[in-house]
Every structure is written in C-alpha cells, then in structure tokens.
Coordinates of C-alpha atoms and ligand atoms in Angstrom, one line a residue:
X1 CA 5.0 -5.1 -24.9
X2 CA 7.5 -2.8 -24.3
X3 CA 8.7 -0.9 -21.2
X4 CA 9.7 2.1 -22.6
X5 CA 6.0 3.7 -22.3
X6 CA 4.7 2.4 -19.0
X7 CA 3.1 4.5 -16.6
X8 CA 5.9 5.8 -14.1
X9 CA 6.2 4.1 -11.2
X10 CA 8.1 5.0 -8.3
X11 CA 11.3 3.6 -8.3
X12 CA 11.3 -0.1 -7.0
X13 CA 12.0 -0.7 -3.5
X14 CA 14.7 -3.0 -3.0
X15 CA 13.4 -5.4 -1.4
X16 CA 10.0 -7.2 -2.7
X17 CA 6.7 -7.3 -1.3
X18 CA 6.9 -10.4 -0.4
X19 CA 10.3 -9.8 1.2
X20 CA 8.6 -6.5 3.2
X21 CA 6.3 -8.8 4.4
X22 CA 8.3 -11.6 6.2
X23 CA 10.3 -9.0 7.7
X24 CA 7.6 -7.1 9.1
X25 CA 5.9 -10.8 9.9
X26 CA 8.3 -12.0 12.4
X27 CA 9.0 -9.0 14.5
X28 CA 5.2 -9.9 15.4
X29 CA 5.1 -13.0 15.3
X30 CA 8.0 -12.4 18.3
X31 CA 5.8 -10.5 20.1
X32 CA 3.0 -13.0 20.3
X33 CA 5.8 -16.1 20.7
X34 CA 4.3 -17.9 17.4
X35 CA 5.7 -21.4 17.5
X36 CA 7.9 -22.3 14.7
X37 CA 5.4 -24.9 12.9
X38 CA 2.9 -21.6 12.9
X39 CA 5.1 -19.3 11.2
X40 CA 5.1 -21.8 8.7
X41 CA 2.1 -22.3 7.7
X42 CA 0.9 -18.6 8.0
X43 CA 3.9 -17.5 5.8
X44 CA 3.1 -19.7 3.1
X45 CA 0.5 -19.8 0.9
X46 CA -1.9 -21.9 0.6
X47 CA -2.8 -21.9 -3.0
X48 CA -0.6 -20.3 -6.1
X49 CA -2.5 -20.3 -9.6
X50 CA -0.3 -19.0 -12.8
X51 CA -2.0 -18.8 -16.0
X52 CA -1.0 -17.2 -19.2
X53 CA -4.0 -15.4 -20.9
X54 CA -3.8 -15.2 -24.8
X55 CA -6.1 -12.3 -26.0
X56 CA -7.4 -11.0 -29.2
X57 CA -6.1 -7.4 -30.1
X58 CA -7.9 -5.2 -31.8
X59 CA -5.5 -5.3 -34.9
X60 CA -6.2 -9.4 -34.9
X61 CA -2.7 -10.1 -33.1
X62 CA -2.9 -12.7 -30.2
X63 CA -0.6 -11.4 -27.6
X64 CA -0.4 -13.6 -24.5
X65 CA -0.2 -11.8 -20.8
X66 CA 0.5 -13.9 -17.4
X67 CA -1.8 -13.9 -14.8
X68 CA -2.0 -14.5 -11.0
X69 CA -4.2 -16.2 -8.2
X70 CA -2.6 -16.2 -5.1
X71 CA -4.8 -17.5 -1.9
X72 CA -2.6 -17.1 0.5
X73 CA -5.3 -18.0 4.1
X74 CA -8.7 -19.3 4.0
X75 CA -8.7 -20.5 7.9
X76 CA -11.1 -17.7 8.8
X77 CA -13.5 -17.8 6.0
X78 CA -13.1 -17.4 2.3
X79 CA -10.3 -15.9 0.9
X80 CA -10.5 -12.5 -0.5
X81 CA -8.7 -10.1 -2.3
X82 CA -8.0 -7.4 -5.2
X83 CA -7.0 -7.8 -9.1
X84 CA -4.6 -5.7 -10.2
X85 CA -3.3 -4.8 -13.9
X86 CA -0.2 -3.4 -13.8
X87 CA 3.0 -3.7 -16.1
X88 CA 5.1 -4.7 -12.7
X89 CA 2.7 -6.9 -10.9
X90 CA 4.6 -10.3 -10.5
X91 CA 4.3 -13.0 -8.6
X92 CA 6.6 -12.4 -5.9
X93 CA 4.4 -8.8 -5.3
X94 CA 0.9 -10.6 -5.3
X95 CA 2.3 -12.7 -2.7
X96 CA 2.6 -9.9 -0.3
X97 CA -0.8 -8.2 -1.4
X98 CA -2.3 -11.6 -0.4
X99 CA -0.5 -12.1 2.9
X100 CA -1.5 -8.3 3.9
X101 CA -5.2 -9.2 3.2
X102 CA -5.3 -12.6 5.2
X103 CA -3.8 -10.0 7.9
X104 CA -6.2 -7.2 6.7
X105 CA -9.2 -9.3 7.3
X106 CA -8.2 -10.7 11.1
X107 CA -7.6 -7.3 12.1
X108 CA -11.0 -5.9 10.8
X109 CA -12.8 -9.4 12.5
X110 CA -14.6 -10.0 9.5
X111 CA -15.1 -13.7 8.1
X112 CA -12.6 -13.7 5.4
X113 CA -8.8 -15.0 4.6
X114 CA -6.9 -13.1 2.5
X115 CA -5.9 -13.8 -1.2
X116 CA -4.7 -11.1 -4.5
X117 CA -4.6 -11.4 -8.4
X118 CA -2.5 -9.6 -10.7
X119 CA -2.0 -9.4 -14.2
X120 CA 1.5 -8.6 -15.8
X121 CA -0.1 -6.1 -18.4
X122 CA 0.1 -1.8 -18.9
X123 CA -3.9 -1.7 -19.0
X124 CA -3.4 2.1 -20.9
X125 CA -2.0 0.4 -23.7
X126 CA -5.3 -0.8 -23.9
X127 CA -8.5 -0.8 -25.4
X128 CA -11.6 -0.9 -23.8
X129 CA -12.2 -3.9 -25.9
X130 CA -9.1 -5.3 -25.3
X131 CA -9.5 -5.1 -22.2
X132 CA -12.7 -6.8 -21.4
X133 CA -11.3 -9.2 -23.9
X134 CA -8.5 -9.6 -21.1
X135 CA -10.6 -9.8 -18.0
X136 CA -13.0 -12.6 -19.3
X137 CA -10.1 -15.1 -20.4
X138 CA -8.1 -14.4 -17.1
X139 CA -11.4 -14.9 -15.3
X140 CA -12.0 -18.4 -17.2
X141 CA -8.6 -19.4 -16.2
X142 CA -8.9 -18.8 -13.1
X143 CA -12.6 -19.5 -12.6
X144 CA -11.7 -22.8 -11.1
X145 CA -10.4 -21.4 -7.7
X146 CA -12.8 -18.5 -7.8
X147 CA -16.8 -18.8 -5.8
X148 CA -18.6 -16.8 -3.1
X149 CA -17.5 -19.6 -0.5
X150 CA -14.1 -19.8 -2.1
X151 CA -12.1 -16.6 -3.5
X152 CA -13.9 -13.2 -3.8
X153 CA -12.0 -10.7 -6.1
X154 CA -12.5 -7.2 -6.0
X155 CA -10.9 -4.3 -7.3
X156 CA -7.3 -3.2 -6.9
X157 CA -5.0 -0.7 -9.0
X158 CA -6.3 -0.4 -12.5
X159 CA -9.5 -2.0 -12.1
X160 CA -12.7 -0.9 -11.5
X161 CA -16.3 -1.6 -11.3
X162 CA -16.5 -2.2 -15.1
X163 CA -14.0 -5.2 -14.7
X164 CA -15.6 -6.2 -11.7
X165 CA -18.5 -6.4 -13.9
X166 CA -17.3 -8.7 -16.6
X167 CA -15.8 -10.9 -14.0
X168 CA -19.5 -11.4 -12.7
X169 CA -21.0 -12.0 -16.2
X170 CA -18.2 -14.2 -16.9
X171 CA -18.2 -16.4 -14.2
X172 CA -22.2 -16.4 -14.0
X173 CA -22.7 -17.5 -17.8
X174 CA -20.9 -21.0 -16.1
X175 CA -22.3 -21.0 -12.9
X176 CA -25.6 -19.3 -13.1
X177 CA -26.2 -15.4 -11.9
X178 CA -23.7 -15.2 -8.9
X179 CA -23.4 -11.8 -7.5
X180 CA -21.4 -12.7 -4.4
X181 CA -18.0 -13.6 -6.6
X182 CA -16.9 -10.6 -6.6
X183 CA -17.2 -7.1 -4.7
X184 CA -16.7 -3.6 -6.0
X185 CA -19.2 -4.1 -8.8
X186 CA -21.5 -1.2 -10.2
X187 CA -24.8 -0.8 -8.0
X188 CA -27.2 -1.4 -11.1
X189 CA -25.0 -5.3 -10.5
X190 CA -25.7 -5.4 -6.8
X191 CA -22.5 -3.8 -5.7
X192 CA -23.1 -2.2 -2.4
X193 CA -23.7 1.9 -1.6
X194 CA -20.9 3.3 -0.2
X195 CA -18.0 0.9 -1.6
X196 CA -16.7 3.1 -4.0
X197 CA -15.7 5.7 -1.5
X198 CA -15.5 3.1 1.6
X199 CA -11.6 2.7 1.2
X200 CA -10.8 6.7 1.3
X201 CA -13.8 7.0 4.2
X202 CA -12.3 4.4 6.1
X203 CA -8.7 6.4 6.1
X204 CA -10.6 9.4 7.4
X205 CA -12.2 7.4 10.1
X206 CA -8.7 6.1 11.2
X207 CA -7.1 9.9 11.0
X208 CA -10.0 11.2 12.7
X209 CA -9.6 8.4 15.6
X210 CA -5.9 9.1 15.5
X211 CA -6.4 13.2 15.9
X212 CA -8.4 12.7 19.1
X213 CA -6.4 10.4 20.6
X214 CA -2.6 12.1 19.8
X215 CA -3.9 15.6 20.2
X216 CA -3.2 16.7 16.4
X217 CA -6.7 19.2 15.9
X218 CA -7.9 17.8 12.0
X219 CA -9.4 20.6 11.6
X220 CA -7.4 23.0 9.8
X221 CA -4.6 20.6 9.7
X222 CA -2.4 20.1 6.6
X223 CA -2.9 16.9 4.5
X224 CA -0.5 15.9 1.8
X225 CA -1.7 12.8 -0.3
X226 CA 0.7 10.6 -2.8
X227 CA -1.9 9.5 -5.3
X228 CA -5.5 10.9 -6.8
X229 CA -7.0 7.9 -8.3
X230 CA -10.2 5.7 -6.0
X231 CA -8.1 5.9 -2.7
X232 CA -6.6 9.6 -2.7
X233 CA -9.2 11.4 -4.5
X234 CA -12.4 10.1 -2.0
X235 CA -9.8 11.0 1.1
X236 CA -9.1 14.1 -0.3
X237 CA -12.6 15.0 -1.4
X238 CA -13.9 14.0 2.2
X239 CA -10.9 15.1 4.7
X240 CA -11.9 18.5 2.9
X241 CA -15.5 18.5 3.2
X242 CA -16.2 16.1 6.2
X243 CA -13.3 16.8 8.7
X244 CA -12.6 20.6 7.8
X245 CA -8.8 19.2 7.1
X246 CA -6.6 21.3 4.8
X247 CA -5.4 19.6 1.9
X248 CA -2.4 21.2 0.3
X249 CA -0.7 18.6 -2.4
X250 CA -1.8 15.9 -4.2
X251 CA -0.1 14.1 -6.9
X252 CA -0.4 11.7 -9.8
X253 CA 1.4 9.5 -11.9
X254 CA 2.1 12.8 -13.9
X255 CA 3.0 15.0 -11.3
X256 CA 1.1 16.8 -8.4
X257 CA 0.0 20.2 -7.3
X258 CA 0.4 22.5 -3.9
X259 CA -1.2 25.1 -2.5
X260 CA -0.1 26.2 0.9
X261 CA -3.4 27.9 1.9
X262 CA -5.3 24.4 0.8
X263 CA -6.5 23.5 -2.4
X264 CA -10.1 23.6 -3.7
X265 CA -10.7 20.0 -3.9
X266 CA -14.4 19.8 -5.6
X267 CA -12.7 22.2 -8.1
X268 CA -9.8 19.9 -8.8
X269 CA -12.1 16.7 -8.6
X270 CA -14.1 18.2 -11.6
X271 CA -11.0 18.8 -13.4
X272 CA -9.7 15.4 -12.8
X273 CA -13.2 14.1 -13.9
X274 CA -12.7 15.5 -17.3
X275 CA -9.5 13.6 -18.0
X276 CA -7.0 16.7 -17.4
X277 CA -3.9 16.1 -15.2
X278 CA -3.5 17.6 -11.4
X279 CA -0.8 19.3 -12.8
X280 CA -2.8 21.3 -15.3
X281 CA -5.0 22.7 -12.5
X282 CA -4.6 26.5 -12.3
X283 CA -5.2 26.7 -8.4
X284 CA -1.7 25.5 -7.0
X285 CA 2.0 25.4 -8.5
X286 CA 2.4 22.6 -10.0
X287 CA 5.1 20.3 -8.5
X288 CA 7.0 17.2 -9.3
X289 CA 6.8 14.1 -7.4
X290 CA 9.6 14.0 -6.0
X291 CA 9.0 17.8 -4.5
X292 CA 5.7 16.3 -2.4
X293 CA 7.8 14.1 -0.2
X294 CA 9.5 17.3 0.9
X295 CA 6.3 19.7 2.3
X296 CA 6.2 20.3 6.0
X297 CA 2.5 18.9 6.3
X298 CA 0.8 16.8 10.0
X299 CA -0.6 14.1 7.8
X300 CA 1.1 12.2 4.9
X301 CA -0.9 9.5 2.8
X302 CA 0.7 7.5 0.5
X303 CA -2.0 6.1 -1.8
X304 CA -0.5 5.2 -5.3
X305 CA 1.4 2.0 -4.9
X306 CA 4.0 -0.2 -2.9
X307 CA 7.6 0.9 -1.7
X308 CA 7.7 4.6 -2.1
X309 CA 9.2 5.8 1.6
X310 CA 12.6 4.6 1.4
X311 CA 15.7 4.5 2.9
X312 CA 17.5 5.7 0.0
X313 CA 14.8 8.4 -1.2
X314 CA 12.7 10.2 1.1
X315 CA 12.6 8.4 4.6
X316 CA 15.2 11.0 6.5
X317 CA 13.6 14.5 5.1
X318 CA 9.9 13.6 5.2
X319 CA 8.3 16.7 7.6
X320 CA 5.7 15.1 8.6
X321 CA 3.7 13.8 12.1
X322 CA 2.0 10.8 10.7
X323 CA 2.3 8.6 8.2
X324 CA -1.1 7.2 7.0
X325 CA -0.4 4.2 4.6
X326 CA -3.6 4.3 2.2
X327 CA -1.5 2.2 -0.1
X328 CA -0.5 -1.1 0.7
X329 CA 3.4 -1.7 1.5
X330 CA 4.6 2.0 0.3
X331 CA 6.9 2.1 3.4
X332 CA 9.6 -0.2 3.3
X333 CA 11.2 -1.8 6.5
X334 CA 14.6 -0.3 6.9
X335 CA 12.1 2.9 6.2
X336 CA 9.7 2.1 8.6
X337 CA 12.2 1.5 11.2
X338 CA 14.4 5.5 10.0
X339 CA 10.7 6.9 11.1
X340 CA 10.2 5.1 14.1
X341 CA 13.6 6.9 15.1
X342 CA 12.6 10.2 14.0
X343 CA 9.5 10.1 16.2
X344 CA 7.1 9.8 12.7
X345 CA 4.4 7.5 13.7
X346 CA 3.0 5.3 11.1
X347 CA -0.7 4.2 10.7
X348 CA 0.3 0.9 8.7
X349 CA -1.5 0.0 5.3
X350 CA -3.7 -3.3 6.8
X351 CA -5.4 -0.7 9.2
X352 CA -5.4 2.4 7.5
X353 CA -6.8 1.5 3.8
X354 CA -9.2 -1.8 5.2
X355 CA -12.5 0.4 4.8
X356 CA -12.4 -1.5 1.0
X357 CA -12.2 -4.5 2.5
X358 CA -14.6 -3.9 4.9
X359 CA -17.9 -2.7 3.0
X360 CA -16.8 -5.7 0.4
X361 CA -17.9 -7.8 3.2
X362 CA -20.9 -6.2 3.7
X363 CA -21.1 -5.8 -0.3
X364 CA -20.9 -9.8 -0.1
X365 CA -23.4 -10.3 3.0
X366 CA -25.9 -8.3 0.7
X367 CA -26.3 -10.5 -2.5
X368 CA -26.1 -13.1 0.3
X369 CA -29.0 -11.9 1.6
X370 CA -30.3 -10.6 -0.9
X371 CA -31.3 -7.4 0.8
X372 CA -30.0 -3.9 0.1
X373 CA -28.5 -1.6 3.0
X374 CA -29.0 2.3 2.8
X375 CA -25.7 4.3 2.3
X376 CA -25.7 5.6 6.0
X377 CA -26.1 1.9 7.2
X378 CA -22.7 1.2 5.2
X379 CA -21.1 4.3 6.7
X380 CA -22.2 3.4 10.5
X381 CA -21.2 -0.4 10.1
X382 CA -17.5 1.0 8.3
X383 CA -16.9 3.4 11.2
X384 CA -18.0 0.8 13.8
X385 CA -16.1 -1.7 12.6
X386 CA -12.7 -0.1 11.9
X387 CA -12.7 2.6 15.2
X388 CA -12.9 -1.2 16.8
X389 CA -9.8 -2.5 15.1
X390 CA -7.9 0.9 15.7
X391 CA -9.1 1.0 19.3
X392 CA -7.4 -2.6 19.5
X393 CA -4.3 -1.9 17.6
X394 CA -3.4 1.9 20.2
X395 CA -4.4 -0.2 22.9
X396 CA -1.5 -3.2 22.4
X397 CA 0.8 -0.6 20.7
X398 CA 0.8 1.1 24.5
X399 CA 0.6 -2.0 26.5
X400 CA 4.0 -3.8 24.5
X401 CA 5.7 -0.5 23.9
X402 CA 5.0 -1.3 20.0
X403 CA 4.9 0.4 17.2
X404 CA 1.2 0.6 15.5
X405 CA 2.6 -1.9 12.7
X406 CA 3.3 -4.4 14.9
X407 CA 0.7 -4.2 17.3
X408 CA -1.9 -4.6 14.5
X409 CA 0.7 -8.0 12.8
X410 CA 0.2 -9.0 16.3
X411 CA -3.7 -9.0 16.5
X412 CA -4.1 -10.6 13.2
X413 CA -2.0 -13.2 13.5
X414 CA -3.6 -14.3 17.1
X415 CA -6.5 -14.3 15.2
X416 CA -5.2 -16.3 12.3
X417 CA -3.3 -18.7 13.9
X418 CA -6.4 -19.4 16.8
X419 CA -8.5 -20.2 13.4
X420 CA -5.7 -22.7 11.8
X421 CA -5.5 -24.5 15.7
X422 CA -9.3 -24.9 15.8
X423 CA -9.4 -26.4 12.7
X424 CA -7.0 -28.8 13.7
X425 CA -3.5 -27.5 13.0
Ligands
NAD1 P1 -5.9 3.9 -8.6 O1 -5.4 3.1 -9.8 O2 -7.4 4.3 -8.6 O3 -5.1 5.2 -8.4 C1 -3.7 5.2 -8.3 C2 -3.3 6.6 -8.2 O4 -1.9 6.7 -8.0 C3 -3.5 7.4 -9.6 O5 -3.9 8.7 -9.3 C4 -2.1 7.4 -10.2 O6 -2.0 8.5 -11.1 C5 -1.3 7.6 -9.0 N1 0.1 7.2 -9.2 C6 0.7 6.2 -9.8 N2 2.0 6.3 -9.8 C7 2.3 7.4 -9.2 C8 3.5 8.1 -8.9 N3 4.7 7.6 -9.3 N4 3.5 9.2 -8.2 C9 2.3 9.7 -7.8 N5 1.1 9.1 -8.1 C10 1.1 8.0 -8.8 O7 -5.6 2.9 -7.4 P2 -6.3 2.9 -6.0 O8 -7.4 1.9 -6.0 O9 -6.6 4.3 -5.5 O10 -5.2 2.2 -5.1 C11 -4.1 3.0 -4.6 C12 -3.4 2.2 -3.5 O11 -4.3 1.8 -2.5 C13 -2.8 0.8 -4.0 O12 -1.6 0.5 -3.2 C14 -3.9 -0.2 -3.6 O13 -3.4 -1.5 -3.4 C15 -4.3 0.4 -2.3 N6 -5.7 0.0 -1.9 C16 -6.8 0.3 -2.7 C17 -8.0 -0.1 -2.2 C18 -9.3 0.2 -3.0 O14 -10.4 0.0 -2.5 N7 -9.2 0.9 -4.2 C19 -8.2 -0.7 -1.0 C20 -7.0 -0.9 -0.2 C21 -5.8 -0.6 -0.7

C-alpha cells in the first residue's frame, strides 16, 4: 500500500497519543496525590493484542494488514472501546484512544473500562468486499479477547454500523447469536435508537450546559466545526435545528465551507448524503482547511481526528471562546496549555464526545435485557447522564482552580483507582 494517496490528515502532532496522554495524566494524577504504585498500573495497559490480518483482494492478491487490541482497564466493568481503519492508526495511537476510554467511562459512571482497536489500513482503497473480507479475519483474530463480559467494540473513524455488523455475525457463527459484543450496530441487529446521533447529541448537551453556566447565549451563536462525518454532521444538524445555534463553517477531509450569516445545514446534509464534497456546496465560499482555524466564531469543535490545535499551527490565532473537543486528543498539551493562557476554555474530548459511549452502554444493557428502549428514553437517560458528569467536572474545575481537563482526569481516575483498590490492589 502506498502513502502517496491516503486521505489527508492533519499534519501529525509531535508528540503521540500515547505521549498526550501521560502528560495530561499526571498533572491529575497531582491533583488527587495518586501514589506511585497507582500511576502504574493505571498507565499501563493491561492487555496488548497485535495481529497481522492476511486478506483476499478482489484481483486474488493476499495482502496482509496489522491489526490492534488494546485493553487498557477492565477494574470497573468490561472494557470498551472503538475500531478504527485508518492508514496512521499504530499502536502507540490506540494506546491513547484506550486509556481515554478507561477515563471516558469513570467520568460518565457507567460500568465499563476502557479499551481501542485499530487497523493500519486506507479503508477507501477498499472495496466493499474487501472490506468485509478485512473485518471478519481481524475479528477471528482477535475474537479470543473479545465477549459482552469482556471487550465490547464499537465504531470509531472509518467504521460504521455495517462493520459493526459483520463483527456480530462473525463472532456469533462461533459463539452462538451474541448481540451484546459489539455496540453501534444497525437497529434491524439490535443496535439501540438514538446511537447513531448519541455522540453529536451529547456535544450539544455539554455546549448547552456550558452556555448557561458561562453566560455565552447558544442561540444565535456562531459554531465552527473541524469535521462532517458521524460526529460533526449530527452536531451540526442538531446545534442548527435543536439549540437555534448558528453554524458558519464546516469542513472535511477535502476542504470546508463558510457562510458568515449561517449555513443551511439540512441543505448541505442532503448534499453531503449524495456523495458530493462540502466544498462543492453552492451556499458558502468554499475554504481550505487551514482557513477554518482562523474564523472569529464562540464555539470551536474539532471532530475529525487527533492533534490538530497545535503549538506550531493554529494554537496562538484561534478566535474563539471555547473549545469543544468532539474528537479525541485534537488538542495537544503544549496547545492546551497556549489556550489556557489566552483565556480559551477547553471542554476536553473524554467529556465532550462520551454521548457514544454512553448510549453504547445502554445499546449493551438492551440486548442484555433483551428489551428495546424508545428514542426519547435514550435521549433523557444521554442528557441525564452526561449533564451529571459535566455538573461534576465545573464543580472541581472551581473548587481546585483547574482547568476542565484536569478536573474531569481527576474524577476518573478517583474513580478508577477506588475500583483497582477494592479489588485488591
Ligand atoms: P468519521 O469518519 O465519521 O468522520 C470524520 C470526518 O473528519 C469526515 O468528515 C472527514 O472528511 C473529516 N476529516 C478527516 N480529515 C480531515 C481534515 N484533515 N480536515 C478536516 N476534516 C477532516 O469519524 P467520526 O466517527 O465522526 O469521528 C470523528 C472524531 O470523533 C474521531 O476523533 C473519533 O475518535 C471521535 N469520536 C467519535 C465517536 C463516534 O461515536 N463516532 C465517539 C467519540 C469520539
């Protein structure tokens, strides 16, 4: 495979994910005076699986892809966490997706440790064969660490309900029909209402929570968002529709698009939903994406992927009031701490973008049960259960003088390390 026709990505932070995540992990771990021995044990993981994955192409080639399963806590319930197929997605980078969920589940008090999968692989190059063909070896390999009392994967950048899908058949042609494997599958499969949306929803929950408490009106307020796939395009679609919010740019791998006076989203959600790019939309200027990180806006969302607001890029010239990490990682530390000089207050990822998360779990107590909850059940559990974790997180942030970043590291680590000493560590 060659490099030369990936999907653009922003240019790589310099530090890793992993690396973003230590340093952000003992500022808190300061806070709450972890013991050393502690730090330890929540740092590492507890369970690495590499596998290479040889798969048929379509022209009769076997070409052989690597694959991660990373479980990096499983003291407060199963671990739980995202695939990704990306052409960068690397072991070092799965790490820190896992560590964020282990973090990502404490905060939002639901049953779960935190875990990620990745596959090293440019999923466009693809066919949809090929890539079903792709999903059910990885899953075989890594079937062995996988169960609904074990590992739960869901979807993550580049996969969907369709992969979630094969993962289930997969896994339940061994082990008999096992819904509760995975989260994020189709309905029809017993995926739960509401979790296609539930990530983007919970965003606007935590913005809406946010406006009322910092005195920034939503309504009418500008929105710029980095990213229109599941994340940015439900945001967008219901910041616009639900919370009268102005949304003036959104971009894509391709490029973006601005309109100063707000852009119609349904219009530009129907264009986007017959495979055109943002860019080609007639109702804004098209823009590149480097230009986004440079409109005066209230509310910024990063929702493509990791270690976009840098030091060296954007950090010192981004106009905006808040920061509202719908992606995981895309704000490095040295960034993180350039904002926190310049007044910018960040709402970080494990907060901001845990509605997923969230309505998994319920996705999972579902086929548990065996029961199906309505669409407003989903939305009123979501908003109860991550107003809660906000609530917590501005409370601590003005109590230590924190930032919101660290204030939430320091709830879900409490929360972690409490489990790991009941259990006996
Ligand atoms: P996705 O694959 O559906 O969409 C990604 C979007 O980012 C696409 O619109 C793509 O064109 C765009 N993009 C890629 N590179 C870009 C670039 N250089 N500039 C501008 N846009 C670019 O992925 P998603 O599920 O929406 O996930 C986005 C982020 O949110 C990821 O960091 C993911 O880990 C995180 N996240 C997702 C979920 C979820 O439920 N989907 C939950 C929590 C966190």
């Amino acid at each position: 495979m060659t490099t030369t026709d990936q999907p653009a990505r922003p240019s790589r932070a310099p530090m890793s994910g992993r690396a973003i995540v230590q340093s952000q992990f003992d500022r808190a771990a300061d806070l709450i005076n972890l013991e050393a021995y502690m730090r330890k044990i929540l740092m590492s993981p507890f369970r690495e699986v590499q596998v290479e994955v040889p798969v048929r192409m379509d022209d009769g080639r076997i070409e052989v892809f690597t694959g991660y399963r990373i479980q990096h806590n499983g003291a407060r319930g199963p671990c739980k966490g995202g695939i990704r197929y990306h052409p960068e997605a690397d072991h070092d980078e799965v790490l820190g997706l896992a560590a964020i969920m282990t973090w990502k589940t404490a905060l939002m008090d639901i049953p779960f440790g935190g875990a990620k999968g990745g596959v090293t692989v440019n999923p466009k190059k693809l066919s949809k064969l090929e890539l079903e063909r792709l999903t059910r070896r990885f899953t075989q390999r890594i079937a062995i660490v996988l169960g609904p009392y074990r590992d739960i994967p869901a979807p993550d950048v580049n996969t969907n309900a369709q992969v979630m899908a094969w993962i289930l058949d997969e896994y339940s042609s061994r082990q008999g029909y096992t819904p509760a494997v995975v989260t994020g599958k189709p309905v029809a499969l017993g995926g739960s209402l509401g979790r296609e949306e539930a990530t983007g929803r919970g965003v606007m929950y935590v913005i809406q929570e946010y406006a009322r408490d910092f005195g920034i009106p939503l309504k009418g307020s500008r929105v710029v968002i980095q990213g229109f796939g599941n994340v940015g395009s439900h945001l967008a679609r219901l910041l616009d529709s639900e919370a009268g919010a102005k949304v003036i740019a959104v971009s894509a791998v391709e490029g973006g698009i601005y309109n100063d006076k707000g852009l119609d989203i349904p219009g530009l959600l129907a264009h986007v939903a017959q495979g055109k790019p943002v860019t080609e939309w007639t109702g804004g200027k098209s823009i590149t994406n480097d230009e986004l990180w440079t409109i005066p806006c209230d509310w910024l969302v990063p929702a493509a992927l990791g270690g976009v607001i840098t030091k060296e890029s954007n950090a010192r010239t981004i106009d905006c009031k808040v920061v509202v990490e719908g992606a995981n990682e895309p704000t490095t530390p040295t960034a993180d701490r350039i904002l926190e000089e310049r007044g910018i207050a960040v709402i970080p990822d494990f907060l901001a973008n845990a509605g997923g998360v969230t309505v998994s779990y319920y996705e999972w107590a579902q086929n548990l049960q065996q029961y199906r909850w309505t669409h407003e059940q989903v939305n009123r559990e979501l908003k109860a259960t991550i107003t809660k974790a906000y609530l917590s997180v501005r409370d601590l942030a003005k109590q230590k003088a924190v930032t919101f970043r660290t204030a939430a590291y320091g709830i879900a680590l409490q929360r972690v390390a409490d489990a790991e000493r009941l259990r006996g560590n």
